Tab-separated table of C-alpha atoms in Angstrom:
chain	number	residue	atom	x	y	z
A	1	MET	CA	36.310	4.892	-14.240
A	2	LEU	CA	34.712	5.985	-11.448
A	3	GLY	CA	36.583	8.266	-8.954
A	4	VAL	CA	36.715	8.009	-5.563
A	5	ASN	CA	34.254	10.784	-4.466
A	6	PRO	CA	34.135	11.523	-0.487
A	7	PHE	CA	30.549	9.428	-0.660
A	8	MET	CA	32.717	6.240	-1.807
A	9	ARG	CA	35.332	6.844	0.248
A	10	THR	CA	33.289	6.795	3.376
A	11	THR	CA	31.282	3.436	2.008
A	12	MET	CA	34.783	2.143	1.326
A	13	ALA	CA	35.709	2.865	5.106
A	14	THR	CA	32.250	1.415	6.514
A	15	LEU	CA	32.981	-1.762	5.083
A	16	ALA	CA	36.296	-1.828	6.298
A	17	SER	CA	34.800	-0.742	9.327
A	18	HIS	CA	33.692	-4.234	9.786
A	19	ILE	CA	36.518	-6.345	9.426
A	20	PRO	CA	37.119	-8.531	12.549
A	21	THR	CA	40.147	-7.785	14.379
A	22	HIS	CA	39.835	-10.850	16.962
A	23	LEU	CA	39.178	-14.496	16.129
A	24	PRO	CA	35.770	-15.768	16.697
A	25	ALA	CA	35.381	-17.524	20.421
A	26	SER	CA	33.380	-20.003	19.115
A	27	PRO	CA	31.506	-21.309	16.032
A	28	SER	CA	28.625	-19.060	16.470
A	29	ASP	CA	30.389	-16.134	16.690
A	30	GLY	CA	31.841	-17.088	13.757
A	31	ILE	CA	28.940	-17.321	12.123
A	32	ARG	CA	27.432	-14.035	13.456
A	33	THR	CA	31.023	-12.357	12.477
A	34	LEU	CA	30.454	-13.477	8.655
A	35	ALA	CA	27.238	-12.709	8.532
A	36	ARG	CA	27.655	-8.489	9.479
A	37	LEU	CA	30.489	-8.791	7.052
A	38	GLY	CA	27.999	-10.217	4.747
A	39	PHE	CA	25.228	-7.402	5.373
A	40	ALA	CA	28.424	-4.681	5.268
A	41	ALA	CA	29.442	-6.514	1.635
A	42	LYS	CA	25.710	-6.511	0.359
A	43	GLY	CA	25.291	-2.891	1.522
A	44	MET	CA	28.347	-1.803	-0.544
A	45	VAL	CA	27.530	-3.574	-4.085
A	46	TYR	CA	23.788	-1.866	-3.634
A	47	THR	CA	25.453	1.602	-2.711
A	48	VAL	CA	27.652	1.527	-5.957
A	49	LEU	CA	24.889	-0.070	-7.599
A	50	GLY	CA	22.638	2.635	-6.670
A	51	VAL	CA	24.983	5.313	-7.004
A	52	LEU	CA	26.193	4.746	-10.476
A	53	ALA	CA	22.859	4.970	-11.676
A	54	VAL	CA	22.376	8.196	-9.355
A	55	MET	CA	25.377	9.860	-11.570
A	56	ALA	CA	23.590	8.531	-14.296
A	57	ALA	CA	20.156	9.929	-13.734
A	58	THR	CA	21.893	13.189	-13.139
A	59	GLY	CA	24.275	13.296	-15.843
A	60	THR	CA	27.526	13.002	-13.538
A	61	GLU	CA	30.705	12.023	-15.416
A	62	GLY	CA	31.043	8.242	-14.426
A	63	GLY	CA	27.771	7.138	-13.883
A	64	ARG	CA	26.049	4.583	-15.772
A	65	THR	CA	23.339	1.542	-15.786
A	66	ALA	CA	24.997	-0.997	-14.018
A	67	ASP	CA	24.441	-4.709	-12.803
A	68	LYS	CA	25.674	-6.265	-9.711
A	69	THR	CA	29.159	-7.835	-11.882
A	70	GLN	CA	29.630	-4.839	-13.457
A	71	VAL	CA	29.754	-2.976	-9.675
A	72	LEU	CA	32.464	-5.402	-8.743
A	73	GLN	CA	34.152	-4.182	-11.966
A	74	THR	CA	33.723	-0.709	-10.766
A	75	ILE	CA	35.214	-1.695	-7.398
A	76	GLN	CA	38.038	-3.592	-8.656
A	77	ASP	CA	38.894	-0.361	-10.740
A	78	MET	CA	39.103	1.737	-7.259
A	79	PRO	CA	42.353	2.543	-5.698
A	80	MET	CA	43.474	-0.614	-3.579
A	81	GLY	CA	40.420	-2.240	-5.839
A	82	ARG	CA	41.487	-5.929	-5.613
A	83	TRP	CA	42.057	-5.733	-1.788
A	84	LEU	CA	38.475	-4.312	-1.023
A	85	LEU	CA	37.296	-6.602	-3.994
A	86	GLY	CA	38.404	-9.351	-1.786
A	87	LEU	CA	36.630	-8.155	1.279
A	88	VAL	CA	33.929	-7.992	-0.753
A	89	ALA	CA	34.063	-11.637	-1.425
A	90	LEU	CA	34.725	-12.450	1.641
A	91	GLY	CA	31.473	-10.618	2.979
A	92	LEU	CA	29.248	-12.307	0.113
A	93	ALA	CA	30.630	-15.482	1.249
A	94	GLY	CA	29.542	-14.527	4.922
A	95	TYR	CA	26.435	-13.821	3.720
A	96	VAL	CA	25.944	-16.910	1.818
A	97	LEU	CA	26.612	-18.983	4.955
A	98	TRP	CA	24.366	-16.662	7.212
A	99	ARG	CA	21.257	-17.868	4.662
A	100	PHE	CA	22.012	-21.452	4.636
A	101	VAL	CA	22.020	-21.464	7.806
A	102	GLN	CA	18.583	-19.450	7.992
A	103	ALA	CA	17.036	-22.569	5.387
A	104	ILE	CA	18.439	-25.259	7.141
A	105	ARG	CA	18.266	-24.191	11.070
A	106	ASP	CA	14.850	-22.157	10.381
A	107	THR	CA	16.047	-19.465	12.614
A	108	GLU	CA	13.166	-17.461	11.857
A	109	GLY	CA	10.656	-20.587	12.956
A	110	HIS	CA	8.875	-21.100	9.715
A	111	GLY	CA	8.354	-23.959	10.522
A	112	ASN	CA	7.784	-27.110	7.976
A	113	SER	CA	4.553	-26.362	6.637
A	114	ALA	CA	4.675	-25.407	2.515
A	115	LYS	CA	4.607	-21.618	3.178
A	116	GLY	CA	7.727	-22.220	6.130
A	117	MET	CA	9.502	-24.415	3.557
A	118	GLY	CA	8.873	-22.158	0.547
A	119	LYS	CA	10.557	-19.245	2.580
A	120	ARG	CA	13.347	-21.395	3.692
A	121	LEU	CA	13.938	-22.398	0.415
A	122	SER	CA	13.967	-18.549	-0.987
A	123	TYR	CA	16.610	-18.385	1.556
A	124	ALA	CA	18.839	-21.159	0.097
A	125	ALA	CA	18.414	-19.767	-3.449
A	126	SER	CA	19.495	-16.293	-2.157
A	127	ALA	CA	22.711	-18.292	-1.202
A	128	LEU	CA	23.086	-19.131	-4.506
A	129	GLY	CA	22.838	-16.186	-6.016
A	130	TYR	CA	24.658	-14.292	-3.928
A	131	GLY	CA	27.460	-17.265	-4.239
A	132	VAL	CA	28.029	-16.602	-7.868
A	133	LEU	CA	28.878	-12.974	-6.864
A	134	ALA	CA	31.119	-14.015	-4.040
A	135	TYR	CA	32.733	-16.458	-6.817
A	136	ILE	CA	33.234	-13.968	-9.585
A	137	ALA	CA	34.355	-11.223	-6.692
A	138	GLY	CA	36.964	-13.719	-5.296
A	139	LYS	CA	38.039	-14.832	-8.823
A	140	ALA	CA	38.847	-10.934	-9.862
A	141	ALA	CA	40.363	-9.886	-6.736
A	142	PHE	CA	42.702	-13.010	-6.401
A	143	GLU	CA	43.521	-13.879	-9.815
A	144	ASN	CA	43.673	-10.322	-11.167
A	145	THR	CA	41.169	-11.171	-13.804
A	146	SER	CA	37.729	-8.916	-15.194
A	147	ALA	CA	35.004	-9.083	-12.575
A	148	GLY	CA	32.280	-7.533	-14.747
A	149	SER	CA	32.957	-9.281	-18.174
A	150	GLY	CA	30.514	-11.348	-19.993
A	151	SER	CA	27.738	-11.215	-17.095
A	152	GLY	CA	24.786	-10.240	-19.798
A	153	ASN	CA	26.241	-12.681	-22.028
A	154	SER	CA	25.741	-15.661	-19.641
A	155	ARG	CA	22.371	-14.641	-18.575
A	156	GLN	CA	20.982	-14.799	-22.375
A	157	SER	CA	22.876	-18.169	-23.162
A	158	PHE	CA	21.298	-19.566	-19.471
A	159	VAL	CA	17.968	-18.200	-20.833
A	160	ALA	CA	18.910	-19.563	-24.678
A	161	THR	CA	19.301	-22.896	-23.239
A	162	LEU	CA	16.280	-22.860	-21.631
A	163	LEU	CA	14.090	-21.963	-24.576
A	164	GLU	CA	15.920	-24.687	-26.621
A	165	GLN	CA	14.047	-27.382	-23.721
A	166	SER	CA	10.854	-28.849	-24.338
A	167	TYR	CA	8.332	-26.376	-22.818
A	168	GLY	CA	11.530	-24.157	-22.464
A	169	GLN	CA	8.794	-20.985	-23.406
A	170	TRP	CA	6.632	-21.937	-20.685
A	171	LEU	CA	9.638	-22.667	-18.017
A	172	VAL	CA	10.942	-19.344	-18.905
A	173	GLY	CA	7.734	-17.857	-18.503
A	174	ALA	CA	7.198	-19.551	-15.225
A	175	ILE	CA	10.698	-18.020	-13.651
A	176	GLY	CA	9.558	-14.880	-14.796
A	177	LEU	CA	6.552	-14.653	-13.048
A	178	THR	CA	8.465	-15.899	-10.122
A	179	VAL	CA	10.686	-13.011	-10.066
A	180	ILE	CA	7.675	-10.796	-10.596
A	181	GLY	CA	6.347	-12.555	-7.666
A	182	ILE	CA	9.904	-11.574	-5.690
A	183	GLY	CA	9.176	-7.837	-6.283
A	184	VAL	CA	5.735	-7.693	-5.265
A	185	TYR	CA	7.305	-9.264	-1.993
A	186	GLN	CA	9.439	-6.746	-2.061
A	187	LEU	CA	6.947	-3.883	-2.173
A	188	ILE	CA	4.463	-5.312	0.225
A	189	ARG	CA	7.177	-5.804	2.885
A	190	ALA	CA	8.098	-2.057	2.151
A	191	TYR	CA	4.636	-1.211	3.271
A	192	SER	CA	3.440	-3.836	5.833
A	193	GLY	CA	6.269	-2.925	7.964
A	194	SER	CA	7.127	-6.593	8.133
A	195	PHE	CA	10.954	-5.765	8.255
A	196	ALA	CA	10.418	-3.601	11.149
A	197	LYS	CA	12.050	-6.316	13.613
A	198	HIS	CA	15.283	-5.906	12.127
A	199	VAL	CA	14.607	-2.193	13.607
A	200	ASN	CA	12.725	-2.195	16.763
A	201	SER	CA	14.540	-5.065	18.026
A	202	SER	CA	18.114	-4.115	17.816
A	203	GLN	CA	20.288	-1.551	19.172
A	204	ILE	CA	19.510	1.299	17.225
A	205	PRO	CA	18.947	4.405	19.116
A	206	ALA	CA	15.088	5.359	19.780
A	207	ASN	CA	15.520	8.624	18.287
A	208	GLN	CA	17.113	6.786	14.841
A	209	GLN	CA	15.195	3.768	14.415
A	210	ARG	CA	12.408	6.041	12.299
A	211	LEU	CA	14.899	7.008	10.021
A	212	VAL	CA	16.341	3.399	9.376
A	213	TYR	CA	12.954	2.102	9.039
A	214	ARG	CA	11.863	5.107	6.177
A	215	MET	CA	15.699	4.019	4.378
A	216	GLY	CA	14.645	0.447	4.424
A	217	GLN	CA	11.289	1.084	3.432
A	218	LEU	CA	12.709	2.749	0.037
A	219	GLY	CA	15.075	0.138	-0.808
A	220	TYR	CA	12.438	-2.720	-0.054
A	221	THR	CA	10.514	-0.734	-2.945
A	222	ALA	CA	13.092	-0.128	-5.097
A	223	ARG	CA	13.870	-3.598	-5.306
A	224	GLY	CA	10.487	-4.526	-5.709
A	225	ILE	CA	10.348	-1.930	-9.168
A	226	VAL	CA	14.034	-3.644	-10.218
A	227	TRP	CA	12.978	-7.206	-9.695
A	228	GLY	CA	9.361	-6.456	-11.112
A	229	ILE	CA	10.889	-5.250	-14.507
A	230	LEU	CA	13.655	-7.902	-14.319
A	231	GLY	CA	10.811	-10.804	-14.497
A	232	TYR	CA	9.013	-8.718	-17.355
A	233	PHE	CA	12.118	-9.038	-19.331
A	234	LEU	CA	11.901	-12.943	-18.675
A	235	VAL	CA	8.237	-13.124	-19.830
A	236	GLN	CA	8.629	-11.130	-23.189
A	237	ALA	CA	11.882	-13.614	-23.709
A	238	ALA	CA	9.465	-16.458	-23.027
A	239	MET	CA	6.634	-14.865	-25.344
A	240	GLN	CA	9.012	-14.054	-28.095
A	241	SER	CA	10.786	-16.802	-27.870
A	242	ASN	CA	13.981	-14.803	-27.816
A	243	ALA	CA	16.791	-14.473	-25.300
A	244	ASN	CA	17.945	-11.297	-25.937
A	245	ALA	CA	14.916	-9.690	-24.301
A	246	ALA	CA	15.917	-11.007	-20.788
A	247	GLN	CA	18.034	-8.142	-19.934
A	248	ASP	CA	19.859	-7.310	-16.668
A	249	THR	CA	19.663	-4.944	-13.814
A	250	GLY	CA	21.272	-2.193	-16.207
A	251	GLY	CA	18.585	-2.813	-18.334
A	252	ALA	CA	15.889	-2.404	-16.133
A	253	PHE	CA	17.571	1.002	-15.243
A	254	ASP	CA	17.388	1.804	-18.853
A	255	LEU	CA	14.105	1.181	-19.010
A	256	LEU	CA	13.011	3.618	-16.248
A	257	ALA	CA	15.249	5.982	-17.494
A	258	SER	CA	13.399	5.913	-20.696
A	259	MET	CA	10.356	7.075	-18.670
A	260	GLY	CA	12.587	10.169	-17.804
A	261	ALA	CA	16.091	10.854	-15.408
A	262	GLY	CA	13.599	11.587	-12.426
A	263	VAL	CA	12.310	7.887	-12.614
A	264	LEU	CA	15.316	6.405	-12.530
A	265	LEU	CA	16.867	9.409	-10.118
A	266	VAL	CA	14.019	7.918	-7.628
A	267	VAL	CA	14.889	4.386	-7.866
A	268	ALA	CA	18.496	4.921	-7.417
A	269	LEU	CA	18.417	6.931	-4.467
A	270	GLY	CA	16.054	4.007	-3.106
A	271	LEU	CA	18.773	1.158	-3.921
A	272	VAL	CA	21.342	3.910	-2.248
A	273	ALA	CA	19.393	3.954	0.843
A	274	TYR	CA	18.942	-0.238	0.723
A	275	GLY	CA	22.748	-0.226	0.844
A	276	LEU	CA	22.913	1.825	3.771
A	277	TYR	CA	20.015	-0.319	5.529
A	278	MET	CA	22.085	-3.210	5.204
A	279	PHE	CA	25.485	-1.078	6.606
A	280	VAL	CA	23.137	-0.372	9.809
A	281	ARG	CA	22.058	-4.209	9.909
A	282	ALA	CA	25.694	-5.193	9.929
A	283	LYS	CA	26.356	-2.620	12.904
A	284	TYR	CA	23.542	-3.835	14.718
A	285	PRO	CA	22.522	-7.434	13.580
A	286	ILE	CA	19.726	-9.405	15.058
A	287	LEU	CA	20.848	-12.948	14.096
A	288	ARG	CA	18.337	-15.474	15.585
A	289	GLY	CA	19.725	-19.225	16.027
A	290	VAL	CA	23.371	-18.434	16.746
């Protein structure tokens, strides 16, 4: 079990600082409040995920390569863990709502072209993915069940079910290539500067905007690498017709570690940077259309 070191305590306090202290004045205010809490919860998940991997890379006791559901288990094991996990569940639910609002109301102005609809569908897909995570966190918090059990088995069971279907290998391979494409998109986003609109147009002090931009750049780079590896695992599962090859984030970290502790450390620090970047977005949100 991971001890609550000063860094983790600061992270917990940061999440708690985004809890609304008054009732929203309107539905739009409510959406904005939930979206901000959602960014904070997402920041919490990625920060803990990255910290665990940093600790594993440096040989620190308690470190491990984990996936997101195992991160929820780590949060659950902290002092007042069920209370904190409940906040994370609420925040993730808020993030799900915001993603659906982006998809349905087209808050980013992508339009109804094929490219625009593809982007809006990606928001909806993101909402579904985080919805599963919110459900796991909420169930663990309110029913006192384990948050991190069986995540890898569920993933591999799903892939196994797909592989049993006609053209199942092609389908899993297509999903793998799509996931790799998402990874490439994250890298493009990191170095094209397209995410800068979330920094430059906010109330972040001008002298801190460059630092926040670099945090986001490192974060998107790390996410791109991890997504690319996850897609590679799925392609391998398709080529081998072997669901066990479809590993999770923990497996991606293990692959990075096999290349050297330094490689894992760099990517892990990038995920910590992404988590901190999400906290900044929670504090200084740019939420169009609400």
